[in-house]
Short mmCIF file of C-alpha atoms and ligand atoms in Angstrom, two decimals:
data_model
loop_
_atom_site.label_atom_id
_atom_site.label_comp_id
_atom_site.label_asym_id
_atom_site.label_seq_id
_atom_site.Cartn_x
_atom_site.Cartn_y
_atom_site.Cartn_z
CA UNK A 12 0.04 0.04 -0.02
CA UNK A 13 1.33 3.38 -0.81
CA UNK A 14 0.13 6.67 0.53
CA UNK A 15 0.21 10.53 0.03
CA UNK A 16 0.87 11.22 3.74
CA UNK A 17 3.90 13.36 4.59
CA UNK A 18 6.89 11.22 5.63
CA UNK A 19 9.94 12.49 7.51
CA UNK A 20 11.90 12.87 10.80
CA UNK A 21 9.49 12.13 13.75
CA UNK A 22 12.31 12.50 16.41
CA UNK A 23 15.91 13.25 16.63
CA UNK A 24 18.42 12.57 19.43
CA UNK A 25 22.26 12.84 19.45
CA UNK A 26 25.13 11.82 21.79
CA UNK A 27 28.80 12.43 21.59
CA UNK A 28 32.01 11.10 22.88
CA UNK A 29 32.90 11.56 26.55
CA UNK A 30 36.27 13.22 26.07
CA UNK A 31 36.96 16.78 24.64
CA UNK A 32 40.08 18.55 23.44
CA UNK A 33 39.95 22.22 22.96
CA UNK A 34 41.49 23.80 19.88
CA UNK A 35 42.98 26.38 22.37
CA UNK A 36 44.88 23.39 23.93
CA UNK A 37 45.68 21.91 20.57
CA UNK A 38 47.11 25.13 19.20
CA UNK A 39 49.65 25.31 22.26
CA UNK A 40 51.26 22.14 20.68
CA UNK A 41 50.82 22.48 16.93
CA UNK A 42 52.34 25.93 16.70
CA UNK A 43 49.11 27.15 14.78
CA UNK A 44 47.48 30.38 15.93
CA UNK A 45 44.23 29.67 17.91
CA UNK A 46 42.54 32.19 15.44
CA UNK A 47 43.25 29.83 12.64
CA UNK A 48 41.08 27.24 14.48
CA UNK A 49 38.45 29.61 15.83
CA UNK A 50 38.14 31.90 12.87
CA UNK A 51 39.65 30.07 9.93
CA UNK A 52 37.96 26.55 10.56
CA UNK A 53 35.20 27.84 12.82
CA UNK A 54 35.96 25.06 15.46
CA UNK A 55 36.34 25.50 19.24
CA UNK A 56 36.61 21.90 20.39
CA UNK A 57 36.54 18.28 19.30
CA UNK A 58 34.86 15.29 21.00
CA UNK A 59 36.85 12.20 21.31
CA UNK A 60 35.78 8.68 22.34
CA UNK A 61 36.60 7.19 25.74
CA UNK A 62 38.34 3.90 25.67
CA UNK A 63 35.25 1.97 26.04
CA UNK A 64 33.18 3.98 23.35
CA UNK A 65 32.82 3.37 19.88
CA UNK A 66 30.27 3.94 17.10
CA UNK A 67 27.90 1.26 18.53
CA UNK A 68 27.91 2.66 22.08
CA UNK A 69 27.32 6.18 20.89
CA UNK A 70 24.58 5.11 18.49
CA UNK A 71 22.88 3.07 21.22
CA UNK A 72 22.98 5.98 23.51
CA UNK A 73 21.55 8.22 20.96
CA UNK A 74 18.75 6.04 20.03
CA UNK A 75 17.66 4.84 23.66
CA UNK A 76 15.62 8.00 24.43
CA UNK A 77 13.74 7.46 21.08
CA UNK A 78 12.87 3.97 21.90
CA UNK A 79 11.84 5.03 25.33
CA UNK A 80 9.52 7.61 24.10
CA UNK A 81 7.93 5.64 21.10
CA UNK A 82 8.45 2.02 21.88
CA UNK A 83 9.42 -0.61 19.34
CA UNK A 84 6.03 -1.81 17.85
CA UNK A 85 6.07 0.00 14.52
CA UNK A 86 9.91 -0.32 13.86
CA UNK A 87 10.44 -2.56 10.99
CA UNK A 88 14.11 -1.58 9.92
CA UNK A 89 17.27 -0.18 11.59
CA UNK A 90 19.67 1.59 9.06
CA UNK A 91 23.10 2.05 10.48
CA UNK A 92 25.14 4.67 8.39
CA UNK A 93 28.98 4.93 9.24
CA UNK A 94 32.35 5.49 7.77
CA UNK A 95 34.06 4.11 10.77
CA UNK A 96 32.82 0.71 10.46
CA UNK A 97 34.10 -1.98 13.11
CA UNK A 98 33.44 -5.02 11.27
CA UNK A 99 33.95 -6.14 7.38
CA UNK A 100 30.87 -8.34 7.69
CA UNK A 101 28.51 -7.77 10.60
CA UNK A 102 26.28 -4.63 10.60
CA UNK A 103 27.07 -2.46 13.71
CA UNK A 104 23.37 -2.06 13.94
CA UNK A 105 22.90 -5.52 15.11
CA UNK A 106 24.77 -4.78 18.19
CA UNK A 107 22.75 -1.73 18.81
CA UNK A 108 19.72 -3.94 18.23
CA UNK A 109 20.86 -6.20 21.02
CA UNK A 110 21.92 -3.53 23.35
CA UNK A 111 18.32 -1.80 22.96
CA UNK A 112 16.53 -5.14 23.37
CA UNK A 113 14.70 -4.56 19.94
CA UNK A 114 12.38 -7.31 18.72
CA UNK A 115 13.68 -9.95 16.18
CA UNK A 116 11.32 -9.01 13.44
CA UNK A 117 13.36 -6.15 12.26
CA UNK A 118 15.71 -5.93 9.34
CA UNK A 119 19.16 -4.33 10.22
CA UNK A 120 21.79 -3.26 7.72
CA UNK A 121 24.78 -0.94 7.47
CA UNK A 122 25.32 1.76 4.70
CA UNK A 123 28.59 3.40 3.76
CA UNK A 124 29.70 6.33 1.32
CA UNK A 125 31.82 8.42 3.59
CA UNK A 126 29.80 11.45 5.14
CA UNK A 127 26.96 10.68 2.83
CA UNK A 128 25.72 7.48 4.22
CA UNK A 129 23.10 8.87 6.70
CA UNK A 130 21.21 10.73 3.87
CA UNK A 131 21.07 7.68 1.72
CA UNK A 132 19.70 5.96 4.92
CA UNK A 133 17.11 8.75 5.55
CA UNK A 134 15.90 8.59 1.83
CA UNK A 135 15.68 4.92 1.92
CA UNK A 136 13.74 5.02 5.27
CA UNK A 137 11.32 7.51 3.66
CA UNK A 138 10.74 5.26 0.90
CA UNK A 139 10.09 2.23 3.15
CA UNK A 140 7.55 4.14 5.16
CA UNK A 141 5.93 5.71 2.07
CA UNK A 142 5.35 2.02 0.94
CA UNK A 143 4.13 0.72 4.44
CA UNK A 144 2.78 3.73 6.42
CA UNK A 145 2.20 1.75 9.40
CA UNK A 146 6.00 1.08 9.74
CA UNK A 147 8.70 3.25 11.13
CA UNK A 148 12.49 3.24 10.42
CA UNK A 149 15.28 3.95 12.92
CA UNK A 150 18.07 5.72 11.24
CA UNK A 151 21.51 5.79 12.97
CA UNK A 152 24.57 7.83 12.04
CA UNK A 153 27.60 7.39 14.02
CA UNK A 154 31.13 8.16 13.39
CA UNK A 155 34.61 8.94 14.89
CA UNK A 156 36.47 11.41 12.61
CA UNK A 157 40.20 10.28 12.89
CA UNK A 158 43.19 11.79 11.09
CA UNK A 159 46.99 11.13 11.44
CA UNK A 160 48.77 13.05 14.31
CA UNK A 161 50.44 16.31 13.31
CA UNK A 162 48.39 16.31 9.96
CA UNK A 163 46.32 19.18 8.68
CA UNK A 164 43.18 17.21 9.14
CA UNK A 165 43.99 16.76 12.92
CA UNK A 166 42.11 19.98 13.84
CA UNK A 167 39.00 18.56 12.06
CA UNK A 168 38.40 15.57 14.04
CA UNK A 169 35.37 14.71 16.27
CA UNK A 170 32.91 11.98 17.39
CA UNK A 171 28.95 11.79 17.54
CA UNK A 172 26.05 9.78 16.74
CA UNK A 173 22.55 10.98 15.68
CA UNK A 174 19.41 8.75 15.86
CA UNK A 175 16.31 9.57 13.85
CA UNK A 176 13.05 7.98 13.69
CA UNK A 177 11.47 8.20 10.24
CA UNK A 178 7.67 7.74 10.07
CA UNK A 179 4.56 9.17 8.34
CA UNK A 180 2.94 12.42 9.93
CA UNK A 181 6.37 13.33 11.20
CA UNK A 182 6.69 15.71 14.31
CA UNK A 183 9.85 17.39 13.37
CA UNK A 184 10.59 17.66 9.49
CA UNK A 185 8.59 16.32 6.49
CA UNK A 186 11.15 15.27 3.74
CA UNK A 187 10.10 16.64 0.31
CA UNK A 188 10.89 15.60 -3.20
CA UNK A 189 12.71 15.97 -5.51
CA UNK A 190 16.20 15.51 -4.62
CA UNK A 191 19.29 16.88 -6.53
CA UNK A 192 21.80 14.25 -6.97
CA UNK A 193 25.67 14.35 -7.79
CA UNK A 194 28.13 11.50 -8.10
CA UNK A 195 31.73 12.21 -9.26
CA UNK A 196 34.78 9.67 -8.85
CA UNK A 197 37.38 11.82 -7.03
CA UNK A 198 40.13 10.75 -4.43
CA UNK A 199 39.65 13.66 -2.03
CA UNK A 200 39.32 11.61 1.11
CA UNK A 201 39.38 7.85 1.57
CA UNK A 202 40.18 5.06 4.18
CA UNK A 203 41.77 1.96 2.86
CA UNK A 204 40.70 -1.24 4.96
CA UNK A 205 44.07 -1.54 6.41
CA UNK A 206 44.10 2.07 7.98
CA UNK A 207 42.62 3.45 11.14
CA UNK A 208 42.95 7.07 10.00
CA UNK A 209 41.62 8.67 6.80
CA UNK A 210 43.78 9.91 4.00
CA UNK A 211 42.85 13.39 2.61
CA UNK A 212 43.93 15.98 0.11
CA UNK A 213 42.47 18.89 2.10
CA UNK A 214 42.37 21.45 -0.73
CA UNK A 215 41.15 19.06 -3.15
CA UNK A 216 38.35 17.96 -0.81
CA UNK A 217 37.08 21.47 -0.37
CA UNK A 218 37.01 22.12 -4.18
CA UNK A 219 35.36 18.79 -4.72
CA UNK A 220 32.70 19.66 -1.85
CA UNK A 221 31.99 23.04 -3.72
CA UNK A 222 31.71 21.31 -6.98
CA UNK A 223 29.14 18.98 -5.59
CA UNK A 224 27.20 21.87 -4.29
CA UNK A 225 26.97 23.09 -7.73
CA UNK A 226 26.20 19.78 -9.40
CA UNK A 227 23.53 18.63 -6.84
CA UNK A 228 21.92 22.23 -7.14
CA UNK A 229 21.79 22.13 -10.94
CA UNK A 230 20.35 18.60 -10.80
CA UNK A 231 17.63 19.77 -8.05
CA UNK A 232 16.54 22.62 -10.34
CA UNK A 233 16.43 20.36 -13.57
CA UNK A 234 14.06 18.28 -11.43
CA UNK A 235 11.94 21.18 -10.89
CA UNK A 236 13.01 21.92 -7.27
CA UNK A 237 12.04 25.10 -5.25
CA UNK A 238 13.74 28.33 -6.13
CA UNK A 239 16.33 29.48 -3.50
CA UNK A 240 14.09 32.23 -2.25
CA UNK A 241 11.86 29.81 -0.96
CA UNK A 242 14.32 28.10 1.25
CA UNK A 243 14.78 29.75 4.73
CA UNK A 244 18.24 28.41 5.27
CA UNK A 245 20.34 25.42 4.32
CA UNK A 246 21.92 22.75 6.69
CA UNK A 247 25.14 21.55 5.25
CA UNK A 248 27.68 18.71 6.01
CA UNK A 249 30.18 20.33 8.33
CA UNK A 250 33.70 18.91 8.26
CA UNK A 251 34.48 22.22 9.95
CA UNK A 252 31.89 24.89 10.43
CA UNK A 253 33.52 27.49 8.16
CA UNK A 254 32.80 25.14 5.24
CA UNK A 255 29.10 25.64 5.47
CA UNK A 256 29.51 29.33 5.23
CA UNK A 257 31.74 28.83 1.92
CA UNK A 258 29.31 26.36 0.66
CA UNK A 259 26.38 28.62 1.13
CA UNK A 260 28.05 31.52 -0.48
CA UNK A 261 28.88 29.25 -3.21
CA UNK A 262 25.20 27.97 -3.56
CA UNK A 263 23.84 31.56 -3.69
CA UNK A 264 26.32 32.41 -6.36
CA UNK A 265 25.37 29.27 -8.31
CA UNK A 266 21.61 30.10 -7.91
CA UNK A 267 22.42 33.65 -9.27
CA UNK A 268 21.67 35.44 -5.90
CA UNK A 269 24.02 38.19 -4.88
CA UNK A 270 25.62 36.71 -1.58
CA UNK A 271 25.55 39.37 1.18
CA UNK A 272 28.05 38.29 3.85
CA UNK A 273 25.89 39.57 6.86
CA UNK A 274 22.79 37.59 5.59
CA UNK A 275 24.79 34.48 4.82
CA UNK A 276 26.41 34.55 8.29
CA UNK A 277 22.89 34.99 9.78
CA UNK A 278 21.42 32.20 8.02
CA UNK A 279 24.18 29.62 8.62
CA UNK A 280 25.30 30.54 12.03
CA UNK A 281 22.25 28.84 13.92
CA UNK A 282 23.26 25.47 12.13
CA UNK A 283 26.76 25.35 13.50
CA UNK A 284 26.45 25.48 17.41
CA UNK A 285 26.83 21.83 17.87
CA UNK A 286 29.56 21.07 15.07
CA UNK A 287 31.77 23.93 16.40
CA UNK A 288 32.21 22.16 19.77
CA UNK A 289 31.83 18.60 18.76
CA UNK A 290 33.97 18.65 15.44
CA UNK A 291 33.37 16.49 12.36
CA UNK A 292 31.24 13.53 12.86
CA UNK A 293 31.07 12.40 9.08
CA UNK A 294 27.57 10.88 8.65
CA UNK A 295 26.10 12.53 11.73
CA UNK A 296 27.47 16.07 10.96
CA UNK A 297 24.60 17.23 8.63
CA UNK A 298 22.05 15.98 11.25
CA UNK A 299 23.78 17.73 14.11
CA UNK A 300 23.43 20.91 11.97
CA UNK A 301 19.76 20.27 11.85
CA UNK A 302 19.72 19.62 15.63
CA UNK A 303 21.58 22.84 16.23
CA UNK A 304 19.11 24.99 14.16
CA UNK A 305 15.82 23.39 15.51
CA UNK A 306 17.27 23.67 19.18
CA UNK A 307 18.52 27.19 18.64
CA UNK A 308 15.65 28.74 16.66
CA UNK A 309 12.02 28.94 17.80
CA UNK A 310 10.37 30.22 14.90
CA UNK A 311 10.69 27.77 12.18
CA UNK A 312 7.00 26.45 12.01
CA UNK A 313 6.27 25.55 8.41
CA UNK A 314 9.44 26.94 7.11
CA UNK A 315 11.36 25.20 4.30
CA UNK A 316 14.74 24.20 5.05
CA UNK A 317 17.58 22.87 2.55
CA UNK A 318 19.87 20.08 3.14
CA UNK A 319 23.21 19.58 1.62
CA UNK A 320 24.81 16.17 2.26
CA UNK A 321 28.41 15.45 0.85
CA UNK A 322 30.24 12.28 1.10
CA UNK A 323 33.80 12.36 -0.29
CA UNK A 324 34.69 10.14 -3.02
CA UNK A 325 32.08 11.55 -3.90
CA UNK A 326 28.31 11.48 -3.67
CA UNK A 327 26.19 14.45 -2.77
CA UNK A 328 22.41 15.32 -2.53
CA UNK A 329 20.44 18.39 -2.02
CA UNK A 330 16.87 18.19 -0.85
CA UNK A 331 14.46 20.17 1.28
CA UNK A 332 12.13 19.65 4.23
CA UNK A 333 9.14 21.37 5.87
CA UNK A 334 9.58 22.09 9.54
CA UNK A 335 6.26 20.68 11.22
CA UNK A 336 4.25 23.34 13.28
CA UNK A 337 4.62 22.61 16.97
CA UNK A 338 8.15 20.95 16.56
CA UNK A 339 9.50 22.60 19.57
CA UNK A 340 7.44 20.45 21.87
CA UNK A 341 9.36 17.33 20.70
CA UNK A 342 12.91 18.62 20.97
CA UNK A 343 15.69 17.32 23.07
CA UNK A 344 17.60 20.27 23.62
CA UNK A 345 18.22 19.80 27.43
CA UNK A 346 19.49 16.28 26.73
CA UNK A 347 21.75 17.41 24.02
CA UNK A 348 23.34 20.13 26.09
CA UNK A 349 23.98 17.73 28.77
CA UNK A 350 25.64 15.17 26.41
CA UNK A 351 28.06 17.97 25.60
CA UNK A 352 28.52 19.38 28.96
CA UNK A 353 29.23 15.98 30.51
CA UNK A 354 32.36 15.60 28.45
CA UNK A 355 35.76 15.32 30.38
CA UNK A 356 38.37 17.98 29.20
CA UNK A 357 41.73 16.34 28.47
CA UNK A 358 45.02 17.87 27.75
CA UNK A 359 47.23 17.29 24.79
CA UNK A 360 49.26 14.68 26.28
CA UNK A 361 46.21 12.56 27.23
CA UNK A 362 44.69 13.28 23.71
CA UNK A 363 47.86 11.71 21.96
CA UNK A 364 47.57 8.77 24.18
CA UNK A 365 43.83 8.25 23.26
CA UNK A 366 44.66 8.50 19.72
CA UNK A 367 47.25 5.91 19.53
CA UNK A 368 45.57 3.18 21.43
CA UNK A 369 44.54 0.63 19.06
CA UNK A 370 42.31 -2.43 20.23
CA UNK A 371 44.32 -5.86 20.11
CA UNK A 372 44.11 -7.72 16.76
CA UNK A 373 45.37 -11.03 18.07
CA UNK A 374 42.09 -12.37 19.50
CA UNK A 375 43.55 -12.12 23.07
CA UNK A 376 41.41 -11.04 26.13
CA UNK A 377 41.41 -7.35 26.67
CA UNK A 378 39.35 -5.46 29.25
CA UNK A 379 38.54 -1.73 28.97
CA UNK A 380 38.43 0.86 31.85
CA UNK A 381 34.90 2.32 32.52
CA UNK A 382 35.31 5.77 31.26
CA UNK A 383 32.15 6.59 29.29
CA UNK A 384 29.60 8.91 30.48
CA UNK A 385 26.98 7.10 28.30
CA UNK A 386 24.59 4.28 29.15
CA UNK A 387 26.36 1.51 27.07
CA UNK A 388 30.00 0.62 26.88
CA UNK A 389 32.45 -1.66 25.02
CA UNK A 390 33.73 -3.62 27.96
CA UNK A 391 36.50 -5.53 26.09
CA UNK A 392 37.45 -7.92 23.47
CA UNK A 393 37.85 -11.69 23.51
CA UNK A 394 38.30 -14.23 20.59
CA UNK A 395 38.24 -11.35 18.13
CA UNK A 396 34.81 -10.27 19.41
CA UNK A 397 33.63 -6.95 20.85
CA UNK A 398 31.82 -7.19 24.05
CA UNK A 399 29.21 -4.67 24.95
CA UNK A 400 27.29 -3.99 28.05
CA UNK A 401 24.41 -1.64 29.25
CA UNK A 402 25.70 0.61 32.10
CA UNK A 403 22.21 1.71 33.00
CA UNK A 404 19.28 2.84 30.82
CA UNK A 405 18.18 6.20 32.16
CA UNK A 406 15.21 8.30 31.20
CA UNK A 407 15.72 10.93 28.85
CA UNK A 408 16.89 14.18 30.80
CA UNK A 409 13.94 16.18 29.48
CA UNK A 410 12.40 17.32 26.39
CA UNK A 411 12.61 20.98 26.01
CA UNK A 412 9.47 23.01 25.72
CA UNK A 413 10.88 26.45 26.20
CA UNK A 414 12.70 28.93 23.99
CA UNK A 415 16.30 28.31 23.31
CA UNK A 416 17.69 30.96 21.08
CA UNK A 417 21.22 30.47 22.22
CA UNK A 418 22.99 27.13 22.64
CA UNK A 419 25.68 27.75 25.26
CA UNK A 420 28.93 26.11 24.54
CA UNK A 421 30.73 24.54 27.37
CA UNK A 422 34.30 25.05 26.20
N1 LIG B 11 43.46 33.89 11.70
C1 LIG B 11 42.32 33.86 11.02
N2 LIG B 11 42.23 32.71 9.97
C2 LIG B 11 43.21 32.09 9.70
C3 LIG B 11 44.47 32.22 10.44
C4 LIG B 11 44.60 33.21 11.43
N3 LIG B 11 45.63 33.35 12.20
N4 LIG B 11 45.54 31.44 9.78
C5 LIG B 11 44.78 30.75 8.86
N5 LIG B 11 43.59 31.14 8.74
C6 LIG B 11 42.60 30.67 7.85
C7 LIG B 11 42.91 30.49 6.32
O1 LIG B 11 42.97 31.65 5.78
C8 LIG B 11 41.90 29.42 6.02
O2 LIG B 11 40.84 30.14 5.72
P1 LIG B 11 40.49 30.32 3.94
O3 LIG B 11 40.13 28.83 3.63
O4 LIG B 11 38.97 30.83 4.21
O5 LIG B 11 41.44 30.79 3.32
C9 LIG B 11 41.64 28.56 7.11
O6 LIG B 11 42.13 29.33 8.32
C10 LIG B 11 42.62 27.24 7.25
O7 LIG B 11 43.93 27.59 6.91
P2 LIG B 11 44.64 26.58 6.08
O8 LIG B 11 44.07 26.50 4.51
O9 LIG B 11 46.03 27.02 6.06
O10 LIG B 11 44.51 25.15 6.74
P3 LIG B 11 45.28 23.83 6.55
O11 LIG B 11 46.21 23.84 5.31
O12 LIG B 11 45.75 23.50 7.80
O13 LIG B 11 44.10 22.81 6.12
C11 LIG B 11 42.06 21.77 5.97
C12 LIG B 11 42.63 22.94 6.48
C13 LIG B 11 42.32 21.56 4.30
C14 LIG B 11 40.43 22.07 6.14
C15 LIG B 11 42.57 20.51 6.79
O14 LIG B 11 42.08 20.85 8.03
C16 LIG B 11 41.90 19.25 6.23
O15 LIG B 11 42.57 18.64 5.49
N6 LIG B 11 40.90 18.78 6.81
C17 LIG B 11 40.20 17.51 6.56
C18 LIG B 11 39.58 17.50 5.15
C19 LIG B 11 38.28 18.34 5.23
O16 LIG B 11 37.68 18.65 6.19
N7 LIG B 11 37.77 18.69 3.90
C20 LIG B 11 36.59 19.36 3.74
C21 LIG B 11 35.79 18.99 2.58
S1 LIG B 11 35.74 17.16 2.42
C22 LIG B 11 34.34 16.65 3.31
O17 LIG B 11 33.60 17.57 3.80
C23 LIG B 11 34.31 15.23 3.81
C24 LIG B 11 34.78 15.10 5.23
O18 LIG B 11 34.06 15.32 6.15
C25 LIG B 11 36.09 14.84 5.35
#
């Protein structure tokens, strides 16, 4: 059965790593001016995973409040998008399925295309729900952005997971058609199976990102998408937050609109609050931009938002969504701010130790210290298997019903 009801994001929740390194601390050791990080990249701090955290624990932590609020009866599919896969065969979502005690009659699969994977998951979820309106899909986007020490990419690391429940008659954002699509084979950022850190050609990746903005927008227009004037603002994938400002200026140029710097800053700034203190979270980054905008602005009822998703390599998509009137009653602003403020500040030496601590690959028994602030942990490894456990399943801190024009960074 197909239907004409609106389909989109019914609920959204995110969590991040339990450790944080500020760019002020990083700059003392890299020799770069802190202004380069704060102004040039638009980054204040980066989240890092504690020893007992990974993409599974962060994703389970992000999804648990959604399950608490909506139950599991209607969930038919769990889509897990990541660049930071932990297994060549088994989907990370199966571990989350187990940690959250989800019913067995659910399909679980993992998707990969660099930072674009979550958008593919969202669109596939929308199509499934369109086909069977009584069903819901849980979309998880979870990543740990990790570059070589002392490389230019080092300042653009981060870690976070976003969970979204996709359903008919959504409470947050209805996803519109058409989408503008763009795929181009380019080696701007990649990670061969034998590497823990990404390889990147930084300048080439920025040029490839902007070319994708242009390509996806042209395709969106060719498919009779909305004119730029009808779109209130655009949530971009944010490898670092200045990239979103650059991308928006490029989009306005491409759309033939004179780009006024103040207006551009005003439009994009509300989408950057979370990413500037969390850092790059690959697949999750675009949806952290959406969370930031929804949590920060209280007058978005019925507004049309643009979304630009970019995954190096490269695949990109431009689409729009309509903010559902009354969305504020469903937000999780307090819990989001709590996930950020509970992070433990670490210094540069501790950061380097965290960065260079791989898990054993010889199948030996390995226990991990309890460091996470989250509700799930990777307790160790044995026989080449990751062992997870629930710490405690707490009720969501609160769902915000108030006005939150400003999201206070805790760094
Ligand atoms: N005060 C203010 N600004 C300063 C400054 C100072 N003292 N010093 C430098 N800056 C500015 C520079 O002018 C520059 O701004 P513009 O780009 O507007 O000119 C900015 O700070 C960065 O300086 P550099 O270009 O010198 O920085 P860098 O060579 O160290 O590299 C980078 C920056 C390429 C982004 C690098 O961090 C990197 O490779 N990051 C990883 C790749 C990446 O994020 N690519 C983005 C597109 S790809 C993508 O989106 C997918 C993904 O997630 C990876």
